[in-house]
mmCIF file of N, CA and C in Angstrom:
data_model
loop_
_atom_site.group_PDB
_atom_site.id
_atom_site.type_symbol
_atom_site.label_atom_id
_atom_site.label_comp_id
_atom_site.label_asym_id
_atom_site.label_seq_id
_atom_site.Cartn_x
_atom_site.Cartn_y
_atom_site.Cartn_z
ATOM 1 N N UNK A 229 0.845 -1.175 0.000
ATOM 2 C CA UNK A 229 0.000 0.000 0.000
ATOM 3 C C UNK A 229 0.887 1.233 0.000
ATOM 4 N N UNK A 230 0.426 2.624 -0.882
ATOM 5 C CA UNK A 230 1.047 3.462 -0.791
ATOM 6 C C UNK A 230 0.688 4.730 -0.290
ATOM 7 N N UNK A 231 1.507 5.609 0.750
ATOM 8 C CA UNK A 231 0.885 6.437 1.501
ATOM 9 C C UNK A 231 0.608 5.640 2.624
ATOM 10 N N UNK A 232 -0.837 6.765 3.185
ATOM 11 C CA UNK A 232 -0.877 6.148 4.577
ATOM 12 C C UNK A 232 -2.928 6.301 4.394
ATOM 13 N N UNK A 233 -3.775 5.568 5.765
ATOM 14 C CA UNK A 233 -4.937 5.603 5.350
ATOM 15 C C UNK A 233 -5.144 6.821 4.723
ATOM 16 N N UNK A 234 -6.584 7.087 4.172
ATOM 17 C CA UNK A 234 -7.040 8.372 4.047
ATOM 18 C C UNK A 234 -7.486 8.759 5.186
ATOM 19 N N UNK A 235 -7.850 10.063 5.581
ATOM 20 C CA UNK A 235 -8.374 10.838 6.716
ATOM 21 C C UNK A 235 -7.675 12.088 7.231
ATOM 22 N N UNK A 236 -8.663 12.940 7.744
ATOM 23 C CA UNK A 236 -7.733 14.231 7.954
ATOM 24 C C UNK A 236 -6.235 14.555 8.491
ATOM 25 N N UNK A 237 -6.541 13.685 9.698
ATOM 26 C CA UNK A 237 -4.889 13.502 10.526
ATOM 27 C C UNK A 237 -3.631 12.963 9.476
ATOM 28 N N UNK A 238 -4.104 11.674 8.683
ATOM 29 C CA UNK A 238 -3.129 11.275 8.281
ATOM 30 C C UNK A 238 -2.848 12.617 6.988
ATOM 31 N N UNK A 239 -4.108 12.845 6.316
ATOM 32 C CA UNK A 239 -3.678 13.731 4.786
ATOM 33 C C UNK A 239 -2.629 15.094 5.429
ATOM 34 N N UNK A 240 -3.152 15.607 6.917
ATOM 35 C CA UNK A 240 -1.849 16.624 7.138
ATOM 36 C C UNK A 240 -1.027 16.419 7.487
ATOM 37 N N UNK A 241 -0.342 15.008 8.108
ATOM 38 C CA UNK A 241 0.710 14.643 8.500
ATOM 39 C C UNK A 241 1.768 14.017 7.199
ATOM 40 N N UNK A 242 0.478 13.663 6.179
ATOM 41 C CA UNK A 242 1.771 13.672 4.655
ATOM 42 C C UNK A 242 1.910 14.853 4.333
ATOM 43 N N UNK A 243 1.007 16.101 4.427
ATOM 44 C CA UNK A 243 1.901 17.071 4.130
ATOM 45 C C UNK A 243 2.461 17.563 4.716
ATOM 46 N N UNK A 244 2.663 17.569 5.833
ATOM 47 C CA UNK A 244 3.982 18.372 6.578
ATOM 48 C C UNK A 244 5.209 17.475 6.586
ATOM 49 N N UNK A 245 5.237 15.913 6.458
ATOM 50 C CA UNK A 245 6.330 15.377 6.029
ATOM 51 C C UNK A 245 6.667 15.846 4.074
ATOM 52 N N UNK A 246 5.932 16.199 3.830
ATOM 53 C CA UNK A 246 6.394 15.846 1.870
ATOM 54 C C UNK A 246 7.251 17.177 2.388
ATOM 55 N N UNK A 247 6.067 18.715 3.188
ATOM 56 C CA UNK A 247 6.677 19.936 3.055
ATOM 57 C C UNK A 247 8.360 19.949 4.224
ATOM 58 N N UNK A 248 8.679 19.236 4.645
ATOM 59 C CA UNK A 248 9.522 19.111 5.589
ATOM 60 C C UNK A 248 10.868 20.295 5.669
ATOM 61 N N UNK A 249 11.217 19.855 4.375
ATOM 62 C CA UNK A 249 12.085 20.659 3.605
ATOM 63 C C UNK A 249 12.065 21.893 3.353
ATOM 64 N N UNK A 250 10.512 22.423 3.333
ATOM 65 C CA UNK A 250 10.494 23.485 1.630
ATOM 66 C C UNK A 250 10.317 24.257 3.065
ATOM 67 N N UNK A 251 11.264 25.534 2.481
ATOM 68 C CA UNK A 251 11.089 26.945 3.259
ATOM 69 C C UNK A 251 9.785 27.665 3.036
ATOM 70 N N UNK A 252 9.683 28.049 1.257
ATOM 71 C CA UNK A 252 8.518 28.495 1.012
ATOM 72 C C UNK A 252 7.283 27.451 1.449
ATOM 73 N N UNK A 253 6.545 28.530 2.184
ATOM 74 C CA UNK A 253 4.983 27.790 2.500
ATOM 75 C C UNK A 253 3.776 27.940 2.481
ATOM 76 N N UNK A 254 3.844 28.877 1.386
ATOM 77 C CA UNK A 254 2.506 30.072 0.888
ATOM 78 C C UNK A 254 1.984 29.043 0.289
ATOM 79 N N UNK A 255 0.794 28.853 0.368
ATOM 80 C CA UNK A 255 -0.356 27.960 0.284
ATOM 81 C C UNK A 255 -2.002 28.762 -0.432
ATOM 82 N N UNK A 256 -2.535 28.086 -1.155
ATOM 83 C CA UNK A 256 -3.965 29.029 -1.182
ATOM 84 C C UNK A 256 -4.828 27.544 -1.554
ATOM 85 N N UNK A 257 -5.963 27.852 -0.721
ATOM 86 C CA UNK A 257 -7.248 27.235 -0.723
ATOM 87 C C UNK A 257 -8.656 27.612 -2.008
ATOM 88 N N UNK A 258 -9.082 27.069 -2.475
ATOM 89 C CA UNK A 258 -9.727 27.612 -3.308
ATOM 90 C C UNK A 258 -10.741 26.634 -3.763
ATOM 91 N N UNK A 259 -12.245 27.519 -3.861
ATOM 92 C CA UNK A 259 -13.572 26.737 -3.403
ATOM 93 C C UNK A 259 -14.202 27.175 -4.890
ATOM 94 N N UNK A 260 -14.708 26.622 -5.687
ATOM 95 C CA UNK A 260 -14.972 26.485 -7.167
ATOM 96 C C UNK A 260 -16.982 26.412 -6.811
ATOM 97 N N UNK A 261 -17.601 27.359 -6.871
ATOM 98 C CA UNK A 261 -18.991 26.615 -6.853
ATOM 99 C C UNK A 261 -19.569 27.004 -8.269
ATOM 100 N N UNK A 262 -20.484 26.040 -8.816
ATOM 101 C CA UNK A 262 -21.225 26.293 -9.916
ATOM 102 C C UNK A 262 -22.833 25.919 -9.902
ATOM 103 N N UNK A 263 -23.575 26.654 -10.734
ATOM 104 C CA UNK A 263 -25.084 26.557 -10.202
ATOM 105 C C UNK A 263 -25.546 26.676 -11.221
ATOM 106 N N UNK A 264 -26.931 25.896 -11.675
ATOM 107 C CA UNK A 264 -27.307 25.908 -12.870
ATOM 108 C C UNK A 264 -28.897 26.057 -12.379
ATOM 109 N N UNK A 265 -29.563 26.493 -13.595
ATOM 110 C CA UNK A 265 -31.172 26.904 -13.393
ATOM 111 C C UNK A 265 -32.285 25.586 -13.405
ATOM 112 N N UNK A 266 -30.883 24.828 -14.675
ATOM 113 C CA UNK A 266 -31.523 23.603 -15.575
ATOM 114 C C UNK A 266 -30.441 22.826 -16.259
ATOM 115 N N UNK A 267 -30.516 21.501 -16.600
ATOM 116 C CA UNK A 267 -29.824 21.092 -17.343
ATOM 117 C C UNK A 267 -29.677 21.691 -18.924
ATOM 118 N N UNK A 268 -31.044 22.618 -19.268
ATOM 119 C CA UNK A 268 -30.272 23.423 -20.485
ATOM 120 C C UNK A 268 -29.989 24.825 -20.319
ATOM 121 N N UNK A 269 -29.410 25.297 -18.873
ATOM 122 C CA UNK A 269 -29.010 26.352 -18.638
ATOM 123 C C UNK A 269 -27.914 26.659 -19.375
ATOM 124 N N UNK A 270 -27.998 27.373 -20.617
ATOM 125 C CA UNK A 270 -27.060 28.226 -21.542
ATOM 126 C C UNK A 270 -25.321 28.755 -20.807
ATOM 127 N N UNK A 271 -25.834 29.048 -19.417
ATOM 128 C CA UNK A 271 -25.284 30.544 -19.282
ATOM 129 C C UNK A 271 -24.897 29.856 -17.471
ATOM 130 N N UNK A 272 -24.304 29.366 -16.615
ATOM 131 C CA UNK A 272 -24.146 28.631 -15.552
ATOM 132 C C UNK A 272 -23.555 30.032 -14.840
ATOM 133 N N UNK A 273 -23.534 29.964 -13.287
ATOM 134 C CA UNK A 273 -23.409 30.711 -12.388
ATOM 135 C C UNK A 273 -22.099 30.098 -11.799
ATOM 136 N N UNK A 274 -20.620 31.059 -12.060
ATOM 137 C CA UNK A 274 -19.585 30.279 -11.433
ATOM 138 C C UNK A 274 -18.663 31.318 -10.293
ATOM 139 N N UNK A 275 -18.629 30.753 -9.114
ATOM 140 C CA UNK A 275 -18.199 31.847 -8.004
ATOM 141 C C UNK A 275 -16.899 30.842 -7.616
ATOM 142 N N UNK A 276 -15.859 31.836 -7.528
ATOM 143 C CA UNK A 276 -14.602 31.408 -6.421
ATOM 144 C C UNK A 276 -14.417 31.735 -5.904
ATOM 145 N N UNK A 277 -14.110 31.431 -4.742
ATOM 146 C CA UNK A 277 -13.555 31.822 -3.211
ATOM 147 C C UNK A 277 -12.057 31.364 -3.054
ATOM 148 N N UNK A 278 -11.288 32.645 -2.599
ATOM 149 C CA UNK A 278 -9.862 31.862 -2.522
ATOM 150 C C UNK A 278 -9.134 32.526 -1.331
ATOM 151 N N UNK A 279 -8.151 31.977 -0.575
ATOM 152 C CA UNK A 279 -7.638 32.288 0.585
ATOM 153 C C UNK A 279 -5.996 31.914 0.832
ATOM 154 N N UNK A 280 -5.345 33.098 0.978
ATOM 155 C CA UNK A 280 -3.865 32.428 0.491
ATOM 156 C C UNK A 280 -3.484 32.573 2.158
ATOM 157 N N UNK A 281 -2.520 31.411 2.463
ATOM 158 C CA UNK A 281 -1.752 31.886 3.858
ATOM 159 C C UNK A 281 -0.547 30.984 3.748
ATOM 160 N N UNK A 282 -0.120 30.245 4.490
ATOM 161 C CA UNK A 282 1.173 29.574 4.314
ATOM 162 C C UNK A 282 0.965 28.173 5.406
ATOM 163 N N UNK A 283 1.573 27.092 5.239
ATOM 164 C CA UNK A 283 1.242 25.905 5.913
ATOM 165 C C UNK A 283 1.652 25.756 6.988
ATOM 166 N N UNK A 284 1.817 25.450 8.511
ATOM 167 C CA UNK A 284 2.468 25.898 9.515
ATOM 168 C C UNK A 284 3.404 24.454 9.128
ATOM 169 N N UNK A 285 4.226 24.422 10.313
ATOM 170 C CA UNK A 285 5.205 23.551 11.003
ATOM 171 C C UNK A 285 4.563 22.542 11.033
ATOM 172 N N UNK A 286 3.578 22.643 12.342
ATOM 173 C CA UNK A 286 2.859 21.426 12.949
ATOM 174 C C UNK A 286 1.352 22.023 13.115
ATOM 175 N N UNK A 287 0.353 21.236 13.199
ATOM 176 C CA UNK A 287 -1.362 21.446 13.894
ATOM 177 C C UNK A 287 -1.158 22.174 14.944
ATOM 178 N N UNK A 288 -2.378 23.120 14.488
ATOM 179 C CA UNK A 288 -2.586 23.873 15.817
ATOM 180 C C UNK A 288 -3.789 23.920 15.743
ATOM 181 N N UNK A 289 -4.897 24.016 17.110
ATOM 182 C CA UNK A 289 -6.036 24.305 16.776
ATOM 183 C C UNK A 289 -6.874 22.833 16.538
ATOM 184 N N UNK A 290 -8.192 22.868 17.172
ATOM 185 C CA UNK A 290 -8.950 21.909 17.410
ATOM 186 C C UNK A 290 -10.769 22.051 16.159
ATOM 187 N N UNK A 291 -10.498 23.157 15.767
ATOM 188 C CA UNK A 291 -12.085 23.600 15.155
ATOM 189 C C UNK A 291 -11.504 23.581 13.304
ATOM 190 N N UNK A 292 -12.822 22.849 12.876
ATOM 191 C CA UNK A 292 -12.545 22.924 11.631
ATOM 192 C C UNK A 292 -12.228 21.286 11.214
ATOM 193 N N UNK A 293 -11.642 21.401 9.825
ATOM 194 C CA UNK A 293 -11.596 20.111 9.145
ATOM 195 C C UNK A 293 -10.729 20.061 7.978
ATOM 196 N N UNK A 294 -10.082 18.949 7.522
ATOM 197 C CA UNK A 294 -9.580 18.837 6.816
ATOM 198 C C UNK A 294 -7.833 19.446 6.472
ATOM 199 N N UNK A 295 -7.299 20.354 6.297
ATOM 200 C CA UNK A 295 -6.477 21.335 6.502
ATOM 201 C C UNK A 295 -6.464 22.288 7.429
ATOM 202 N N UNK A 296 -7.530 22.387 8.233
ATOM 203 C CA UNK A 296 -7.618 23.672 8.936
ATOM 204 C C UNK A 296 -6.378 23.968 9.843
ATOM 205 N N UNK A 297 -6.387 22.903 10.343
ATOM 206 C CA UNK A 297 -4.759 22.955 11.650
ATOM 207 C C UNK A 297 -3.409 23.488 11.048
ATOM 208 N N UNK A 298 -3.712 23.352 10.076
ATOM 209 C CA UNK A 298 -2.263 23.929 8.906
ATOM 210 C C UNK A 298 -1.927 24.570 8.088
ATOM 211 N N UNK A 299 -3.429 25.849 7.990
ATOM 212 C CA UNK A 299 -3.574 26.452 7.519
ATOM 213 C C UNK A 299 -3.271 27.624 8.023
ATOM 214 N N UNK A 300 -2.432 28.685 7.572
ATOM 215 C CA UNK A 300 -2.019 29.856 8.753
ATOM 216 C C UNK A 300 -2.412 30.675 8.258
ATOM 217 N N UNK A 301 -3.381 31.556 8.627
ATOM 218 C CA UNK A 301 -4.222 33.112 7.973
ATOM 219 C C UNK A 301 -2.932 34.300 8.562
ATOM 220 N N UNK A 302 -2.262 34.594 7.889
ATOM 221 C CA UNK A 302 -1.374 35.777 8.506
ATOM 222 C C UNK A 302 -2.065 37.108 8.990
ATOM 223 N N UNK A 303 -3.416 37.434 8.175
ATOM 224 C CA UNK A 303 -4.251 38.602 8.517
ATOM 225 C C UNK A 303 -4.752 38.327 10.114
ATOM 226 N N UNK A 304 -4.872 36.862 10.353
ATOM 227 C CA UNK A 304 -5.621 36.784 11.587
ATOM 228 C C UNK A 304 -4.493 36.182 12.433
ATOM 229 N N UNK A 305 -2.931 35.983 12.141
ATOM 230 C CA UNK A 305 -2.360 35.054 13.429
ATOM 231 C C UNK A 305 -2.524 33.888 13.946
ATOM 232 N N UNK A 306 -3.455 33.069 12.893
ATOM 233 C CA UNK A 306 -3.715 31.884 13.602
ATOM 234 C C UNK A 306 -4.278 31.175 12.611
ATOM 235 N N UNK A 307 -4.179 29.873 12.626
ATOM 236 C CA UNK A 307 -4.368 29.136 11.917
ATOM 237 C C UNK A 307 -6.378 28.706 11.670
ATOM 238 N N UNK A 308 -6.742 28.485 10.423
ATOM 239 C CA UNK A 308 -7.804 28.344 10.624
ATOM 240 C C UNK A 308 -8.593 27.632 12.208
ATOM 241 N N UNK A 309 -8.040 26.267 11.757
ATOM 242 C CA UNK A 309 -8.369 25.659 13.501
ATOM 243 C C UNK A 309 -8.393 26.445 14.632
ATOM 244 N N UNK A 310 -7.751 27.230 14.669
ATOM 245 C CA UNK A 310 -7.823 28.220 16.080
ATOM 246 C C UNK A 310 -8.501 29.221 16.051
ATOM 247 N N UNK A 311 -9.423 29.980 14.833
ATOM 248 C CA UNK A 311 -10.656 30.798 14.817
ATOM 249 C C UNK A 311 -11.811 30.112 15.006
ATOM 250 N N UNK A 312 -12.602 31.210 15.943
ATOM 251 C CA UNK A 312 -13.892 30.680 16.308
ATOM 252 C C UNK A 312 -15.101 30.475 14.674
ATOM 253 N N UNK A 313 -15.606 29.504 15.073
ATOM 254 C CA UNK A 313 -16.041 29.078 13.911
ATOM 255 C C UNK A 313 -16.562 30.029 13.094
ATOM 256 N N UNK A 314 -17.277 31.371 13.315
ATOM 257 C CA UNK A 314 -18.287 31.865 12.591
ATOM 258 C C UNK A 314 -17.015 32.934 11.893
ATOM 259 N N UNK A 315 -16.118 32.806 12.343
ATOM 260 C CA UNK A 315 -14.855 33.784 11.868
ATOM 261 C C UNK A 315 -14.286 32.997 10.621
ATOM 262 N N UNK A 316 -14.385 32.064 10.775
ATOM 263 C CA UNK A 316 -13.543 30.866 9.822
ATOM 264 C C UNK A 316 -14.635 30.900 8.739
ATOM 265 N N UNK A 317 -15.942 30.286 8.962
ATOM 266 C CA UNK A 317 -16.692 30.278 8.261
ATOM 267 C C UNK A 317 -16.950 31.574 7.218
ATOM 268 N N UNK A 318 -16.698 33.131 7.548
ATOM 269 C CA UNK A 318 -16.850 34.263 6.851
ATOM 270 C C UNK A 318 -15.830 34.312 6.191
ATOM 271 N N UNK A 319 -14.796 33.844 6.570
ATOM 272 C CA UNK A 319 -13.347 34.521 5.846
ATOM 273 C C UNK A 319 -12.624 33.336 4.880
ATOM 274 N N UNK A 320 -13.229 31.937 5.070
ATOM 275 C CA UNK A 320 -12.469 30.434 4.351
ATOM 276 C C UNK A 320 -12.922 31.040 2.806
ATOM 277 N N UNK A 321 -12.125 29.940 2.032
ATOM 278 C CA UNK A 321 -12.473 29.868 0.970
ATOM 279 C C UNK A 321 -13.798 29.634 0.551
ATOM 280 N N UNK A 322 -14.232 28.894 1.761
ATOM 281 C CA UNK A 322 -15.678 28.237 1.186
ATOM 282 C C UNK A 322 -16.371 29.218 1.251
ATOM 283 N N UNK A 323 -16.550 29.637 2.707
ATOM 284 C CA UNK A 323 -17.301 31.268 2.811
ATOM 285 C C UNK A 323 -17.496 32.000 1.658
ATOM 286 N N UNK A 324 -16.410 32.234 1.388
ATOM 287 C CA UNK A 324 -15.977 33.494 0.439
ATOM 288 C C UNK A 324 -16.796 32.986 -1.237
ATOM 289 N N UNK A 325 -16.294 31.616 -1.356
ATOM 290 C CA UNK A 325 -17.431 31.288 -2.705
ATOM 291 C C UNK A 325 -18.665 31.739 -2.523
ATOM 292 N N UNK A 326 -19.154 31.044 -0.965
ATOM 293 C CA UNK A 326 -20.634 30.928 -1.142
ATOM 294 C C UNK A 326 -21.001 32.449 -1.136
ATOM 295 N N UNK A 327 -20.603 33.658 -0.287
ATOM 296 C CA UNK A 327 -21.168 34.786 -0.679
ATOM 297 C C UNK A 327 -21.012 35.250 -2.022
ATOM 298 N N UNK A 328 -19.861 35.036 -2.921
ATOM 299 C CA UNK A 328 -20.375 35.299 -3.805
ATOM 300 C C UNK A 328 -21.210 34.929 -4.853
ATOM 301 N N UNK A 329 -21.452 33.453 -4.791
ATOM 302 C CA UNK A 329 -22.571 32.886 -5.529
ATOM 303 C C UNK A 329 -23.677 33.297 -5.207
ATOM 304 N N UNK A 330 -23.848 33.849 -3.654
ATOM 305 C CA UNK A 330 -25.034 34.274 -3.213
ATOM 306 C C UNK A 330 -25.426 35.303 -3.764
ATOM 307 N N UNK A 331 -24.232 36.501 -4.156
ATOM 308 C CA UNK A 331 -24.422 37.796 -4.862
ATOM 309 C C UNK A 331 -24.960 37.418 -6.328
ATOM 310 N N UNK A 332 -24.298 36.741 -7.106
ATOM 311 C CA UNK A 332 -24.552 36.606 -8.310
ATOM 312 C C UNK A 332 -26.248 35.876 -8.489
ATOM 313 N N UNK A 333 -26.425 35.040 -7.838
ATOM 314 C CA UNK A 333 -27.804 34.999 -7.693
ATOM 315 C C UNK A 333 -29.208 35.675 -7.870
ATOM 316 N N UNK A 334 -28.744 36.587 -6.480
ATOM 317 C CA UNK A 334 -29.543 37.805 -6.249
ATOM 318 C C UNK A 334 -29.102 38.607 -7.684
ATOM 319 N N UNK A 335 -28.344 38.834 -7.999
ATOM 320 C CA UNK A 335 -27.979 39.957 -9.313
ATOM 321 C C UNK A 335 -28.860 39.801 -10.488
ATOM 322 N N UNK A 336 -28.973 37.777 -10.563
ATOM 323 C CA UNK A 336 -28.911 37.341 -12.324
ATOM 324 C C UNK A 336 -30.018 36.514 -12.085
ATOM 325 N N UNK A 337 -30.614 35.824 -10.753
ATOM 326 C CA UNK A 337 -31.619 35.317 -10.856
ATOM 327 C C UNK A 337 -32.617 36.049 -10.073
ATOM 328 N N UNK A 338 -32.947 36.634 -9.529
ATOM 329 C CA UNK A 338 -34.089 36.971 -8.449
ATOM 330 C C UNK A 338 -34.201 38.699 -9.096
#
Protein backbone atom coordinates (compact mmCIF):
# COMPACT_ATOMS: atom_id res chain seq x y z
CA UNK A 1 0.00 0.00 0.00
CA UNK A 2 1.05 3.46 -0.79
CA UNK A 3 0.88 6.44 1.50
CA UNK A 4 -0.88 6.15 4.58
CA UNK A 5 -4.94 5.60 5.35
CA UNK A 6 -7.04 8.37 4.05
CA UNK A 7 -8.37 10.84 6.72
CA UNK A 8 -7.73 14.23 7.95
CA UNK A 9 -4.89 13.50 10.53
CA UNK A 10 -3.13 11.28 8.28
CA UNK A 11 -3.68 13.73 4.79
CA UNK A 12 -1.85 16.62 7.14
CA UNK A 13 0.71 14.64 8.50
CA UNK A 14 1.77 13.67 4.65
CA UNK A 15 1.90 17.07 4.13
CA UNK A 16 3.98 18.37 6.58
CA UNK A 17 6.33 15.38 6.03
CA UNK A 18 6.39 15.85 1.87
CA UNK A 19 6.68 19.94 3.06
CA UNK A 20 9.52 19.11 5.59
CA UNK A 21 12.09 20.66 3.61
CA UNK A 22 10.49 23.49 1.63
CA UNK A 23 11.09 26.94 3.26
CA UNK A 24 8.52 28.50 1.01
CA UNK A 25 4.98 27.79 2.50
CA UNK A 26 2.51 30.07 0.89
CA UNK A 27 -0.36 27.96 0.28
CA UNK A 28 -3.96 29.03 -1.18
CA UNK A 29 -7.25 27.23 -0.72
CA UNK A 30 -9.73 27.61 -3.31
CA UNK A 31 -13.57 26.74 -3.40
CA UNK A 32 -14.97 26.48 -7.17
CA UNK A 33 -18.99 26.61 -6.85
CA UNK A 34 -21.23 26.29 -9.92
CA UNK A 35 -25.08 26.56 -10.20
CA UNK A 36 -27.31 25.91 -12.87
CA UNK A 37 -31.17 26.90 -13.39
CA UNK A 38 -31.52 23.60 -15.58
CA UNK A 39 -29.82 21.09 -17.34
CA UNK A 40 -30.27 23.42 -20.48
CA UNK A 41 -29.01 26.35 -18.64
CA UNK A 42 -27.06 28.23 -21.54
CA UNK A 43 -25.28 30.54 -19.28
CA UNK A 44 -24.15 28.63 -15.55
CA UNK A 45 -23.41 30.71 -12.39
CA UNK A 46 -19.59 30.28 -11.43
CA UNK A 47 -18.20 31.85 -8.00
CA UNK A 48 -14.60 31.41 -6.42
CA UNK A 49 -13.56 31.82 -3.21
CA UNK A 50 -9.86 31.86 -2.52
CA UNK A 51 -7.64 32.29 0.59
CA UNK A 52 -3.87 32.43 0.49
CA UNK A 53 -1.75 31.89 3.86
CA UNK A 54 1.17 29.57 4.31
CA UNK A 55 1.24 25.90 5.91
CA UNK A 56 2.47 25.90 9.52
CA UNK A 57 5.21 23.55 11.00
CA UNK A 58 2.86 21.43 12.95
CA UNK A 59 -1.36 21.45 13.89
CA UNK A 60 -2.59 23.87 15.82
CA UNK A 61 -6.04 24.31 16.78
CA UNK A 62 -8.95 21.91 17.41
CA UNK A 63 -12.09 23.60 15.15
CA UNK A 64 -12.55 22.92 11.63
CA UNK A 65 -11.60 20.11 9.15
CA UNK A 66 -9.58 18.84 6.82
CA UNK A 67 -6.48 21.33 6.50
CA UNK A 68 -7.62 23.67 8.94
CA UNK A 69 -4.76 22.95 11.65
CA UNK A 70 -2.26 23.93 8.91
CA UNK A 71 -3.57 26.45 7.52
CA UNK A 72 -2.02 29.86 8.75
CA UNK A 73 -4.22 33.11 7.97
CA UNK A 74 -1.37 35.78 8.51
CA UNK A 75 -4.25 38.60 8.52
CA UNK A 76 -5.62 36.78 11.59
CA UNK A 77 -2.36 35.05 13.43
CA UNK A 78 -3.72 31.88 13.60
CA UNK A 79 -4.37 29.14 11.92
CA UNK A 80 -7.80 28.34 10.62
CA UNK A 81 -8.37 25.66 13.50
CA UNK A 82 -7.82 28.22 16.08
CA UNK A 83 -10.66 30.80 14.82
CA UNK A 84 -13.89 30.68 16.31
CA UNK A 85 -16.04 29.08 13.91
CA UNK A 86 -18.29 31.86 12.59
CA UNK A 87 -14.85 33.78 11.87
CA UNK A 88 -13.54 30.87 9.82
CA UNK A 89 -16.69 30.28 8.26
CA UNK A 90 -16.85 34.26 6.85
CA UNK A 91 -13.35 34.52 5.85
CA UNK A 92 -12.47 30.43 4.35
CA UNK A 93 -12.47 29.87 0.97
CA UNK A 94 -15.68 28.24 1.19
CA UNK A 95 -17.30 31.27 2.81
CA UNK A 96 -15.98 33.49 0.44
CA UNK A 97 -17.43 31.29 -2.71
CA UNK A 98 -20.63 30.93 -1.14
CA UNK A 99 -21.17 34.79 -0.68
CA UNK A 100 -20.37 35.30 -3.80
CA UNK A 101 -22.57 32.89 -5.53
CA UNK A 102 -25.03 34.27 -3.21
CA UNK A 103 -24.42 37.80 -4.86
CA UNK A 104 -24.55 36.61 -8.31
CA UNK A 105 -27.80 35.00 -7.69
CA UNK A 106 -29.54 37.80 -6.25
CA UNK A 107 -27.98 39.96 -9.31
CA UNK A 108 -28.91 37.34 -12.32
CA UNK A 109 -31.62 35.32 -10.86
CA UNK A 110 -34.09 36.97 -8.45
Amino acid sequence: QFGYEKGDANNVRALLEQMADIDNRRAAMVCTLVALRSAQDPEPLVAVGRVVGQIAREPVGSNGFGFDSVMFIPEFGQTFAQLPIEVKNAHSHRGRATAAMVALMRERWL
